[in-house]
Amino acid sequence: LSVCSKLCYAIGGAPNQVAGSAASFFLQIYLLDIAHITPFHASLVLFIGKASGAVTDPVAGFFISKSRWTKIGRLMPWVLACTPFTIVSYFFMWYPPPFVSGRVAWYLTFHCLFQALTTLFQVPYSALTMFLSTDQKDRDSATAYRMTMEVLGTLIGAALQGQIVASAHVSPHCTVNPSVNTTDSWHDTHSIPDPSDPLSHQVIYMIAAGVIAGVYLLGIVILFLGVKERDDPYALKSDRAIPFCKGLALTMKHGPYVKLTASFLLISTAVQLEQGNFVLFCTHAAGLRNHFQYLVVTILVSAVVSVPFWQKFLQRFGKKCAACGISWMIPFAVMLVTIPNLILAYFVAFISGLSIAASLLLPWSMLPDVVDNFRLQNPHGKGHETIFYSSYVFFTKMSAGIGLGISAAGLEFTGYKPGICRQSDDVILTLKLLIGAVPAILILLGLFILLFYPITEESRKETKLALEELR
C-alpha cells in the first residue's frame, strides 16, 4: 500500500471520531445543563441511543454480507450512502426543538438515528481493512495510520466542541471557593441566572455542530477519492459466502474472537465512562470548571502523539505485551480523585492519553489476526469479515451504552441538579467513583481475560505463511 492510500483511508475514519468525540465528552452535560432534562431522561437518551447503534451492527453486517460487488466495491457504497443522513441527524441532535413537552423524545430520536447511521458507516469502513491488502504488515500499518487519524479526529472533535461551547459552562457566579462558603444557599446558586443565557448557549452548540458536520463531509470525500477497495483475495470462484446466521454462530464459537471481544468490551466501557463523565467531574467534583477543555485537549494530544509509539512497541514486543499500557491510567486516575490538584490533573490527562491510545489501537490491530485465523480454519467460505467487525462493534457499543446509562441513572439517584454551582456530596462521590474506581475494575478484568488470548506472534506468522500458500 502506498502512503497516500493509507493516509486517505485513515482520514476517512476521522470524521466519525470527530462527531463521536464531541458527543462522548459533551452530550451528557449538554442534556443536563443546557437542554435541562432530568438525569433519568438523560440516561435513557444515552443508553437507548447506544443500544440502537449496537442493535444496528448485526443488521448492518447481515445486509452488507449480502451486498453484491459494484464498480466502487462492496463496502464503499454503504459508506457513501449513509453519510448525508448521518450529518443531518448529528446536527439535529444538538438542535433545541421549538417545543418543551417533547424534548426528551426529540433528543432520543436523533441520538438513536445518529448512532444507527454511524454504525452503518463504521462496520463497512472498519471491515475495509481486510480489502486493502493481503499483507499483514500493510494492514497493521494501515490500522496504525487509521488509529492516529481517528485519535486526531477525537482530538479535533473535543477541541472544536470544547473551545466553541466552553462559555456555556463557565460562569462568574460559580467561582466561589467552597471551603470558604459552604452554606446551603451557595449550593443552590444557579450558574445560569440570566434567562437569555440558555438560548445563546443553545446557539453556540448548534454552531459547533455545523462546523463538525463540515469536517464530516470533507473526510468522506477524501476517502472515496483516495481508496480503492479490492475483492476478497483469498476466495476461489467456487467459494460460497457464509450465511449470516451460520457465520454468526461460528464467530461466537471461535475462541480467539470471544476472548478478544470480552476483554476489550470491558476496557472500552471503562474508556467510555471516563469520556462521558470527565467534563462533569472537572466541573462539579474537582474544582476545574475553567480548565476542562484544556484537560480534554491534553488527553487527546497525548493519545495522538503516542499511537506511533504503540505501533513500534507492538511490532517489537508483541500485541499482548503492549496491552499493559492500558493499565497506566489506573493509579493516576485514582490519585486525581483523591487529591484534586491542577498540576496533577494535567499529568493524569497526559498519562490517560497514552493508555487510551493503546486501548484504541490494539483491538483493531488484533481483529484482522483473528479473522485470518478463522479463514485458515474455514478455507472455503467468504464474506465473514463484516460478521466479525459488526459483532465486535455491537458488543462494545452495547456495553458502553449500559455503562453510560447506569452512570447517568446514578447521578439521578444521588440527586444531580442541573444549573447549580455546587452539587451535593453524594453526586460528587458518584462522579469520583465513575472516574476512578469503576474504570479501574473494568480495565483490570479486561486485561485478565486478555491473558488467555491464544494468538501469539509465532502463531500469527504461521497463519500468514499458511494463508499465502492457500492464496
Coordinates of C-alpha atoms in Angstrom, one line a residue, residues 263-278 281 326-334 337 348 352 355-356 359 403-404 407 429-448:
S263 CA -11.5 -8.3 27.1
F264 CA -12.0 -5.1 25.1
L265 CA -15.7 -4.9 25.8
L266 CA -14.8 -4.2 29.4
I267 CA -11.9 -1.9 28.5
S268 CA -13.9 0.2 26.1
T269 CA -16.7 0.5 28.6
A270 CA -14.1 1.9 31.1
V271 CA -12.8 4.4 28.5
Q272 CA -16.4 5.4 27.7
L273 CA -17.2 6.1 31.3
E274 CA -14.0 8.2 31.6
Q275 CA -15.0 10.2 28.5
G276 CA -18.7 10.6 29.4
N277 CA -18.2 11.8 32.9
F278 CA -14.8 13.6 32.7
F281 CA -16.2 15.5 37.1
I326 CA -3.8 0.4 29.1
S327 CA -3.4 -0.1 32.8
W328 CA -1.2 3.1 33.2
M329 CA -4.2 5.3 33.7
I330 CA -5.5 3.5 36.8
P331 CA -3.2 4.7 39.6
F332 CA -3.1 8.3 38.2
A333 CA -6.9 8.5 37.9
V334 CA -7.3 7.3 41.5
V337 CA -10.0 11.6 42.5
V348 CA -3.2 12.5 34.7
S352 CA -4.6 8.8 30.3
S355 CA -3.5 4.5 27.8
I356 CA -6.4 5.5 25.6
S359 CA -6.8 0.8 24.1
G403 CA -22.3 1.8 31.4
L404 CA -23.3 5.4 30.4
S407 CA -23.8 6.3 35.3
L429 CA -18.8 10.9 45.4
T430 CA -20.7 9.2 42.4
L431 CA -18.6 11.2 39.9
K432 CA -15.4 10.2 41.7
L433 CA -16.4 6.5 41.5
L434 CA -17.3 6.8 37.8
I435 CA -13.9 8.3 37.1
G436 CA -11.7 6.3 39.4
A437 CA -12.9 3.0 40.9
V438 CA -15.3 1.7 38.3
P439 CA -13.0 2.1 35.2
A440 CA -10.1 0.7 37.2
I441 CA -12.0 -2.5 38.0
L442 CA -13.2 -2.9 34.4
I443 CA -9.7 -2.4 32.9
L444 CA -8.2 -5.0 35.3
L445 CA -10.9 -7.6 34.5
G446 CA -10.4 -6.9 30.7
L447 CA -6.6 -7.4 30.9
F448 CA -7.0 -10.6 33.0

